[in-house]
Tab-separated table of C-alpha atoms in Angstrom:
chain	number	residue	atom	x	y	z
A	1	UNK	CA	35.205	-13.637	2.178
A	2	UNK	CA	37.862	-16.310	3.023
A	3	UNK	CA	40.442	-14.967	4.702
A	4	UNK	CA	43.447	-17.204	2.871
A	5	UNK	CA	43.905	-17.504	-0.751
A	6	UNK	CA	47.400	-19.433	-1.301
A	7	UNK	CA	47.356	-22.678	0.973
A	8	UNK	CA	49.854	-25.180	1.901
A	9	UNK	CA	49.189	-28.141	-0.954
A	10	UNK	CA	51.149	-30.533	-2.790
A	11	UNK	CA	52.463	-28.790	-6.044
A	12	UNK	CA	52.612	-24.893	-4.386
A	13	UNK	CA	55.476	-22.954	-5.469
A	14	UNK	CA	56.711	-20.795	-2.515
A	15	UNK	CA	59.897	-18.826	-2.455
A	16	UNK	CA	62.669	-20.053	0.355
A	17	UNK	CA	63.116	-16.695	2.456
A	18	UNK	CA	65.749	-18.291	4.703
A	19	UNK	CA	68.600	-20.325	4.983
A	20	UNK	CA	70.992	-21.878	2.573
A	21	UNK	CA	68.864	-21.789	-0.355
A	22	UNK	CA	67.424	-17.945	0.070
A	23	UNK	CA	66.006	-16.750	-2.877
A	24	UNK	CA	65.167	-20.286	-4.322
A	25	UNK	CA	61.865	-20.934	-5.870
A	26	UNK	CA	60.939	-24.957	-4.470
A	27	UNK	CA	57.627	-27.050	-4.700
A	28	UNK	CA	56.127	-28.266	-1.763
A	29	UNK	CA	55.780	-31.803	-2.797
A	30	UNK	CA	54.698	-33.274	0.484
A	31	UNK	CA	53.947	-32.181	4.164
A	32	UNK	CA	55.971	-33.697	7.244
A	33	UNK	CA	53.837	-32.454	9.879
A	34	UNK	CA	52.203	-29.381	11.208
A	35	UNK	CA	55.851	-27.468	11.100
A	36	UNK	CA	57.345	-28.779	8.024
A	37	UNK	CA	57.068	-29.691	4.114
A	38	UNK	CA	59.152	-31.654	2.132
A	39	UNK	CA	60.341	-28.956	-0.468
A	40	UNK	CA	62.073	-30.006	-3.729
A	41	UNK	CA	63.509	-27.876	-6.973
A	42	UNK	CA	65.175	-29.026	-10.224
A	43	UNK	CA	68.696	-27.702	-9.298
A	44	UNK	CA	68.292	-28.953	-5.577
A	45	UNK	CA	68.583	-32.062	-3.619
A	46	UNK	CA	64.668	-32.984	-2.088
A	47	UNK	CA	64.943	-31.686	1.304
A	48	UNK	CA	62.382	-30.877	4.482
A	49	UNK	CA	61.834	-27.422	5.507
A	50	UNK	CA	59.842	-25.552	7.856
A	51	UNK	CA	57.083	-23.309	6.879
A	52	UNK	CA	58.681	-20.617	8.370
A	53	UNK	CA	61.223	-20.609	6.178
A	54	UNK	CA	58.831	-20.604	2.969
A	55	UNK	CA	56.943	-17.781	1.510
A	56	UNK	CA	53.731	-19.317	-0.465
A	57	UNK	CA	53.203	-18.054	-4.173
A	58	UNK	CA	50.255	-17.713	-6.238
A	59	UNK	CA	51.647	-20.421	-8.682
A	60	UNK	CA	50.386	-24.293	-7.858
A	61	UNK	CA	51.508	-27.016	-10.498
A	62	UNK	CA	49.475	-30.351	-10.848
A	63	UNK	CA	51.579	-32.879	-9.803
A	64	UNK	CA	51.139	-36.350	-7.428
A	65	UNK	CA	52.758	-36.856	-3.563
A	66	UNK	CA	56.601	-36.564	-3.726
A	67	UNK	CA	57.287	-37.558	-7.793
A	68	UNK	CA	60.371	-38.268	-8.989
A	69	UNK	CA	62.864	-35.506	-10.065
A	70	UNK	CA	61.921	-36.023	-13.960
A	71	UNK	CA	58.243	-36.319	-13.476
A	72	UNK	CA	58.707	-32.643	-11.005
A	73	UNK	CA	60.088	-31.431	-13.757
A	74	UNK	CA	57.973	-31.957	-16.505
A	75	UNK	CA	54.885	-30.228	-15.269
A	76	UNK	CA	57.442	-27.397	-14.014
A	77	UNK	CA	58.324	-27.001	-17.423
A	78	UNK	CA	54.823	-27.362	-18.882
A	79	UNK	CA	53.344	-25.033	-16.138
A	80	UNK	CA	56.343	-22.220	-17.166
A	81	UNK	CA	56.816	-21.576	-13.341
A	82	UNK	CA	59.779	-19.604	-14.370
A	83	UNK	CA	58.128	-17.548	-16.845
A	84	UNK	CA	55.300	-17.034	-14.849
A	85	UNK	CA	57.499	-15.832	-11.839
A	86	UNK	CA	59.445	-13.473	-14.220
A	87	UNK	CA	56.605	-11.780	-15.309
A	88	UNK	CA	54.564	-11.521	-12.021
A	89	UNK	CA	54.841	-8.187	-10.508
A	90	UNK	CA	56.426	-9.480	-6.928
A	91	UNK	CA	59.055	-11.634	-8.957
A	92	UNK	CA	60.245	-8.593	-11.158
A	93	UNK	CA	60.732	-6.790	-8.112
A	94	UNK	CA	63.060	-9.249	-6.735
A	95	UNK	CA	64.675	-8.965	-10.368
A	96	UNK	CA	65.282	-5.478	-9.761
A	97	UNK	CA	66.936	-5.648	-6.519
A	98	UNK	CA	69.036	-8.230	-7.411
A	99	UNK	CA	70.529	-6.041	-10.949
A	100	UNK	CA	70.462	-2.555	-8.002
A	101	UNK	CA	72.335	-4.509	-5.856
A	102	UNK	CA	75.110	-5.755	-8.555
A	103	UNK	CA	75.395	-2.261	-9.837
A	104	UNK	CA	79.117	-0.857	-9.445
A	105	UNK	CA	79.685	3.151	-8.321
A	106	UNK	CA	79.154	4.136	-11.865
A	107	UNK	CA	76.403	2.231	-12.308
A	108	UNK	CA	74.804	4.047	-9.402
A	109	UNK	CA	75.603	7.039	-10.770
A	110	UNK	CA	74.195	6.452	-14.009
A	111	UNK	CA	70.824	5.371	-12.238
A	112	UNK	CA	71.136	8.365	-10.328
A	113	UNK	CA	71.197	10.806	-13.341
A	114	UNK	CA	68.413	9.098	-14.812
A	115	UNK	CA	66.019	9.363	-12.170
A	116	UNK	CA	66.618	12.787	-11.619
A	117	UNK	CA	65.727	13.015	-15.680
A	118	UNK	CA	62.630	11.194	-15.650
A	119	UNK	CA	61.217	13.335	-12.398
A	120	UNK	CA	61.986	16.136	-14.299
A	121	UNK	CA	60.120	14.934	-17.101
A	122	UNK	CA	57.081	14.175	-15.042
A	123	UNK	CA	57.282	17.260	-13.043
A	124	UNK	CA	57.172	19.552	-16.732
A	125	UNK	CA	53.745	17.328	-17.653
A	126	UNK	CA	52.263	17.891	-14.674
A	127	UNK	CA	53.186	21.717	-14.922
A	128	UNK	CA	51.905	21.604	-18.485
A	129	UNK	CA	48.623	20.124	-17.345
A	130	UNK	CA	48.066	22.550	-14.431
A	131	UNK	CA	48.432	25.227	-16.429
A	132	UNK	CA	45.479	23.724	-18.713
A	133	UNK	CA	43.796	23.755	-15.391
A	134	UNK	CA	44.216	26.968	-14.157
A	135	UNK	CA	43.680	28.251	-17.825
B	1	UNK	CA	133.297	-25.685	-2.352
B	2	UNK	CA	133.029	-26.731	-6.228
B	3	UNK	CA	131.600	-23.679	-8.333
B	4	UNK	CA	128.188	-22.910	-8.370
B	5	UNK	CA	125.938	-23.384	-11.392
B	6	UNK	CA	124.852	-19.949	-12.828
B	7	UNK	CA	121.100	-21.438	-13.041
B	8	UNK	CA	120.572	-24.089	-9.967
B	9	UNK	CA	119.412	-27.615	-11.683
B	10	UNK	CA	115.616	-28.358	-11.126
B	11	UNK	CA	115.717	-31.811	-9.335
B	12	UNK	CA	115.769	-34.715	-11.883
B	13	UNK	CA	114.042	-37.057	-9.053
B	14	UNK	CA	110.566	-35.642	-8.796
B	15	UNK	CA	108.526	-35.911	-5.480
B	16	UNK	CA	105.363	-38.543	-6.299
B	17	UNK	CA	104.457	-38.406	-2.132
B	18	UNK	CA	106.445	-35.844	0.150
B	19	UNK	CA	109.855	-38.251	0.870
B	20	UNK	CA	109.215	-40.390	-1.900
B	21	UNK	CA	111.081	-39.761	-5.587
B	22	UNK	CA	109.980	-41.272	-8.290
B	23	UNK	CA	113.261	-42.735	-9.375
B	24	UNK	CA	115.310	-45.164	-6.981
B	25	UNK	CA	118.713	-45.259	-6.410
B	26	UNK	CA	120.369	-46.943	-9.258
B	27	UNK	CA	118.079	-45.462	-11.638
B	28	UNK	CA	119.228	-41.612	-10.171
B	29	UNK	CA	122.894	-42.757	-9.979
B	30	UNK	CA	122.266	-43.576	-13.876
B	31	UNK	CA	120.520	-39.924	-14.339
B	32	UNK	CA	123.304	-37.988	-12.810
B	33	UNK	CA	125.644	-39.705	-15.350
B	34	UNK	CA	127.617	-41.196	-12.430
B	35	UNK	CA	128.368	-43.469	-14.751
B	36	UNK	CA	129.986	-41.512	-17.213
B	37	UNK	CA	132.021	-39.487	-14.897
B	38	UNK	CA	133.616	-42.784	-13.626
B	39	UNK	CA	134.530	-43.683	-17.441
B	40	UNK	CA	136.215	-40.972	-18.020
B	41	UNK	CA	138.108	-41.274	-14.668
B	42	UNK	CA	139.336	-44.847	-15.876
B	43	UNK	CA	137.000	-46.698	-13.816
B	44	UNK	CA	137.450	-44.673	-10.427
B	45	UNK	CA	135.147	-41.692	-8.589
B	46	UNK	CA	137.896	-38.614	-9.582
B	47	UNK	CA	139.426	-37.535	-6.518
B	48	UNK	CA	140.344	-34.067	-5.676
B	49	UNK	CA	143.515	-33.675	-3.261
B	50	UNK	CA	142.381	-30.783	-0.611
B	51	UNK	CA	143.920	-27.399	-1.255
B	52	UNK	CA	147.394	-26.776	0.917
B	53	UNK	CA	146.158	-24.617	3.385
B	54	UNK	CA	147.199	-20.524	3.495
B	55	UNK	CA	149.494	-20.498	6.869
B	56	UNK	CA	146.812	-18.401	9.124
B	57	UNK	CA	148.200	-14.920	9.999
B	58	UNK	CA	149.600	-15.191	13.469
B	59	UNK	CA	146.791	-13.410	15.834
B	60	UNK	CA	147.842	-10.926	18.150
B	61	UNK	CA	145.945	-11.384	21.718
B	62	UNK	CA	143.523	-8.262	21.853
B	63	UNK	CA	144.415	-5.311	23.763
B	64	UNK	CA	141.107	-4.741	25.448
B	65	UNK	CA	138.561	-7.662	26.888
B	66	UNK	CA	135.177	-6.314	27.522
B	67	UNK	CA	134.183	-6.756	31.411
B	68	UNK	CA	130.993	-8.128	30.487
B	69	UNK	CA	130.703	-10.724	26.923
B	70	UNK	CA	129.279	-8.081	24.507
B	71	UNK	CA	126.187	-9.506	22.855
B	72	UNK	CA	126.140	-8.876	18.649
B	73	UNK	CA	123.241	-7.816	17.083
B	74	UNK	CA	121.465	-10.206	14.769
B	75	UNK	CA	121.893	-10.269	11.504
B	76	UNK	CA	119.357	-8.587	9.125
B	77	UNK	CA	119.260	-9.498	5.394
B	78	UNK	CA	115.765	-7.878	4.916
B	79	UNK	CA	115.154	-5.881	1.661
B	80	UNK	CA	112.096	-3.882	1.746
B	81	UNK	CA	109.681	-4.630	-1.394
B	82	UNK	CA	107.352	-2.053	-2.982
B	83	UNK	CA	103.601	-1.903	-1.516
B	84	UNK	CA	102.008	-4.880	-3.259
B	85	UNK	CA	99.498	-3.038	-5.483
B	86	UNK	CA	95.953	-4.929	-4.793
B	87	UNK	CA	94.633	-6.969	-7.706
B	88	UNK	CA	91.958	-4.419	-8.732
B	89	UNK	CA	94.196	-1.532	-9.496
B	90	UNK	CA	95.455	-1.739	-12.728
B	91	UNK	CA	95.893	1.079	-14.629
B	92	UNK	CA	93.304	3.667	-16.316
B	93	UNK	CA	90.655	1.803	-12.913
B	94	UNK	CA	88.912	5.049	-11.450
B	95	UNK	CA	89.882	5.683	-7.512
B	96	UNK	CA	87.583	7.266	-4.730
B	97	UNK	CA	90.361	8.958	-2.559
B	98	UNK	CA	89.022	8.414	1.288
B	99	UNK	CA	91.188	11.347	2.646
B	100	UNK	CA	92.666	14.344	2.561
B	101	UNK	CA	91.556	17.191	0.264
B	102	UNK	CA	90.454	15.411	-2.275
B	103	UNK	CA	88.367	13.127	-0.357
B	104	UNK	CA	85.821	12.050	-1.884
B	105	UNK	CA	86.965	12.872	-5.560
B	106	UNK	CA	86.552	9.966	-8.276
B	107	UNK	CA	90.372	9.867	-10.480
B	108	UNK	CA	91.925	8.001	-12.519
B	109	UNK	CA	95.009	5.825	-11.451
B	110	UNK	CA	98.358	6.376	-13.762
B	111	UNK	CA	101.012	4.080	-12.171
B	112	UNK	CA	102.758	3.110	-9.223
B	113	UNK	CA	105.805	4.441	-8.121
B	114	UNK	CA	108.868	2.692	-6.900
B	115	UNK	CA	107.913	4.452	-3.408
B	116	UNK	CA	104.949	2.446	-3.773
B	117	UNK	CA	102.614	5.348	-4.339
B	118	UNK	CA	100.022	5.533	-6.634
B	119	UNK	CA	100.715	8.069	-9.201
B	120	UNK	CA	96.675	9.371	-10.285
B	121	UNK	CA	95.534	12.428	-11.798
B	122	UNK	CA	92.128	13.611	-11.542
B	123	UNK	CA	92.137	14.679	-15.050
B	124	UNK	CA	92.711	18.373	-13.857
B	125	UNK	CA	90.072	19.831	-15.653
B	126	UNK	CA	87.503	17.627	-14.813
B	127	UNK	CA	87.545	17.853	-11.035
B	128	UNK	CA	90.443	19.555	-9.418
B	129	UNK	CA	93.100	16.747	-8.621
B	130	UNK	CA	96.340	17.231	-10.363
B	131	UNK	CA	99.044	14.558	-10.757
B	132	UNK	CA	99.649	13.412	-7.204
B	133	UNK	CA	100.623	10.888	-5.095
B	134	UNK	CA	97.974	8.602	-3.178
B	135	UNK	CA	98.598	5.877	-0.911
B	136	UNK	CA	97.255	2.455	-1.457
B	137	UNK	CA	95.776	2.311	1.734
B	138	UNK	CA	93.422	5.651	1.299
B	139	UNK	CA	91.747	4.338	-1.793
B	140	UNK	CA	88.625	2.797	-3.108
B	141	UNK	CA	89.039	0.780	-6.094
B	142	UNK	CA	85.915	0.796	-8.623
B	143	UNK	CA	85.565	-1.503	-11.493
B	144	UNK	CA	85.112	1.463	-13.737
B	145	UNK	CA	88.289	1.444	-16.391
B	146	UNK	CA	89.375	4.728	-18.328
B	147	UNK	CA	91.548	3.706	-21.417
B	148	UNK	CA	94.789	5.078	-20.975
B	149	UNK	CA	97.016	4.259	-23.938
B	150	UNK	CA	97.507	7.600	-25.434
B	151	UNK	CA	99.261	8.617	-21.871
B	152	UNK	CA	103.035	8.602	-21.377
B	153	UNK	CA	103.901	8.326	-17.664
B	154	UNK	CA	107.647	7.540	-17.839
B	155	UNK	CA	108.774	10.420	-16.661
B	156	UNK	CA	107.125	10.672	-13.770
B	157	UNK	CA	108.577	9.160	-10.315
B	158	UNK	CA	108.909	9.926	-7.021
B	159	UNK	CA	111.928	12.473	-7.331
B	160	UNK	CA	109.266	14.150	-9.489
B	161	UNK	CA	107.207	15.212	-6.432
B	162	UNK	CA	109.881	16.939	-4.224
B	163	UNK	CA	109.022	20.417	-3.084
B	164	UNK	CA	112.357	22.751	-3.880
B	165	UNK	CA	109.992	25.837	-4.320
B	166	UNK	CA	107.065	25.902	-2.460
B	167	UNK	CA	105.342	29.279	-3.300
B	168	UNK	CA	105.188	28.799	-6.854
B	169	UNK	CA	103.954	25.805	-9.383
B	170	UNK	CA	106.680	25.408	-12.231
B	171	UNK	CA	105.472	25.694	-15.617
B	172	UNK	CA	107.101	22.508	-16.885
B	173	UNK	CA	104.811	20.722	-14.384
B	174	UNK	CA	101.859	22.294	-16.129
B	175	UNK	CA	102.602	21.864	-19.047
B	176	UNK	CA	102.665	18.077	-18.167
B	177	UNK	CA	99.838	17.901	-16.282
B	178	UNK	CA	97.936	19.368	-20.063
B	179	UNK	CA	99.943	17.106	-21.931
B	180	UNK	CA	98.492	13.649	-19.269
B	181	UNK	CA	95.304	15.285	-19.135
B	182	UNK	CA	94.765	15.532	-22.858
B	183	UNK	CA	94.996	12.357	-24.046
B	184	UNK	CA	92.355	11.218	-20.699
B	185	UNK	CA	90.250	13.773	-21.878
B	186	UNK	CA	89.619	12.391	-24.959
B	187	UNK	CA	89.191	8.969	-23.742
B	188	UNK	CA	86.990	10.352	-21.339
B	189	UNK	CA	84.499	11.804	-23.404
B	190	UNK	CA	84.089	9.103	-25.546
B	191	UNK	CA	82.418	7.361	-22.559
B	192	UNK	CA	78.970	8.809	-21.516
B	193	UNK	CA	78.250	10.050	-18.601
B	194	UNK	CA	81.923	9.373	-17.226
B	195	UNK	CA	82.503	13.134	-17.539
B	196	UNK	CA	79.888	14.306	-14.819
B	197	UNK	CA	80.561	10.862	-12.608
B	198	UNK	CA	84.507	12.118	-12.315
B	199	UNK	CA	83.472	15.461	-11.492
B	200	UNK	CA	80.951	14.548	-8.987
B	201	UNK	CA	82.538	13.203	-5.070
B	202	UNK	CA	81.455	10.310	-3.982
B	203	UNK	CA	79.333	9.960	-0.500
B	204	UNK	CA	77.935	7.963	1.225
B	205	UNK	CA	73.896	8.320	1.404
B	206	UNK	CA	71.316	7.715	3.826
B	207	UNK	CA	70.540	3.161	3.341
B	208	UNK	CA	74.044	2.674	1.965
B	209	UNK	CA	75.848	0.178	3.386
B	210	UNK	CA	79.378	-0.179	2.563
B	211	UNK	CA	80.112	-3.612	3.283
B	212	UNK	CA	77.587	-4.494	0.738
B	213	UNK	CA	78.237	-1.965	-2.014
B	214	UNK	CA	79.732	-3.173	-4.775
B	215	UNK	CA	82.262	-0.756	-5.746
């Protein structure tokens, strides 16, 4: 019905997708104009970004136009933004690139192996259960 | 010149700022024991009389003067050094060799020799490479370490690896290339997986990038 879901409000989580901080989950804590926010995180200095360089989240935290860094982090904490990234489907991807990126030759190799084992796997079930078909 | 010191004295005066000491004049002339010299000299700075001169060997004027002034070559003192071995190669670290017939093959790096080799063996069994000499320079190293403990590589160096009979492989060098590759082995297996990945070559696949590989 409404074509947006995640807007730009105080409190939004996005993810910083460029720049110095890449990677970064920040709160948008207030808005500088049409082009920018003023972005702030518990293990960064408050700063103003542009949207462009922000990717919005679904997570939003309840908190009041540009708080102080220990009232940010309270409701941070409270809210589990962390947690709740972890476990969301888009930030355990990121996980997972992150550990396939760190992996060393053997490590590749090892992955490797095991990928070939579990197709294997999957391909005899799905043999098994064709045969139940065809039977 | 007085004798030299077998072990040169570290300076008593150290530097607080570039060209400034920490101790000043008087208090150095104390540290050197200036002082004491002088007491045992009775009060004076000892003075050594100059050694009498040899007479100088009467020099006969040369029988042949060069047209033009004949330049002298300078003066080298350089001693070569062994290849610096790079800080991730230490020994039992698996290699990717980068060329020649083994390229591609995973081993496992021995020692370097005083040539500045690296002495690696592949183990034998496992994929081919026997003990051979690899240059630095040709060589990926992984952070993947073998234990290599049980291995003796004394004997090996680079006199080792020169070619009197070419047809034919000794069978002392066999025999030591079973008795490297046996203790390896073991360590080998005792790892999983490690086995296959020394056996398999590395390549490089369709999305890899090498400058961000992590090796």
């Amino acid at each position: 019905m409404y074509p947006f879901k995640r807007y730009v409000e105080i409190g939004r989580v996005a993810l910083v997708n460029y720049g110095k901080d890449y990677g970064k989950l920040v709160v948008i804590v207030d808005v500088v104009d049409q082009n920018r926010a003023l972005v702030d995180a518990p293990d960064m200095v408050r700063s103003q970004m542009n949207f462009k360089r922000l990717t919005l989240t679904d997570i939003k935290i309840d908190i009041n136009r540009v708080p102080k860094k220990k009232t940010l982090i309270d409701p941070m904490e409270k809210a589990c933004v962390k947690n709740k990234w972890e476990n969301s489907s888009w930030g355990r991807k990121l996980i997972v690139q992150k550990r396939q990126a760190s992996l060393n030759d053997f490590g590749r190799f090892k992955l490797m192996l095991a990928k070939i084992k579990k197709a294997g796997m999957v391909r005899q079930e799905l043999a098994k259960l064709k045969k139940e078909i065809a039977a | 010149m007085a004798a030299k010191r077998k072990t040169p004295v570290k300076t008593r005066n150290p530097d607080l700022v570039r060209g400034v000491g920490k101790y000043s004049r008087s208090k150095m002339y104390h540290k050197r024991g200036l002082w004491a010299i002088k007491a045992k000299n009775g009060g004076v700075f000892p003075r050594h009389d100059p050694k009498p001169k040899s007479p100088a060997t009467a020099e006969k004027p040369p029988k042949f003067y060069p047209a033009e002034d004949v330049k002298k070559p300078l003066l080298n003192k350089r001693k070569p050094k062994p290849t610096k071995l790079r800080a991730s190669i230490t020994p039992g670290t698996v290699l990717i060799l980068l060329a020649g017939r083994f390229m591609g093959k995973r081993v496992v790096f021995l020692k370097q020799l005083t040539s500045g080799l690296l002495l690696v063996t592949g183990p034998f069994k496992i994929n081919g490479v026997p003990l051979r000499r690899v240059n630095q320079s040709y060589v990926i190293a992984t952070s993947t370490k073998v234990d290599i403990s049980g291995v003796n590589v004394e004997k090996f160096d680079d006199k080792y690896f020169s070619k009197e009979d070419k047809k034919k492989l000794p069978e002392e060098k066999k025999e030591n290339q079973k008795a490297v590759d046996a203790a390896l082995i073991k360590s080998i297996e005792g790892v999983p997986d490690l086995k296959a990945y020394l056996a398999a070559r590395f390549s490089l696949k369709s999305g890899m990038k090498p400058h961000e590989l992590v090796f």
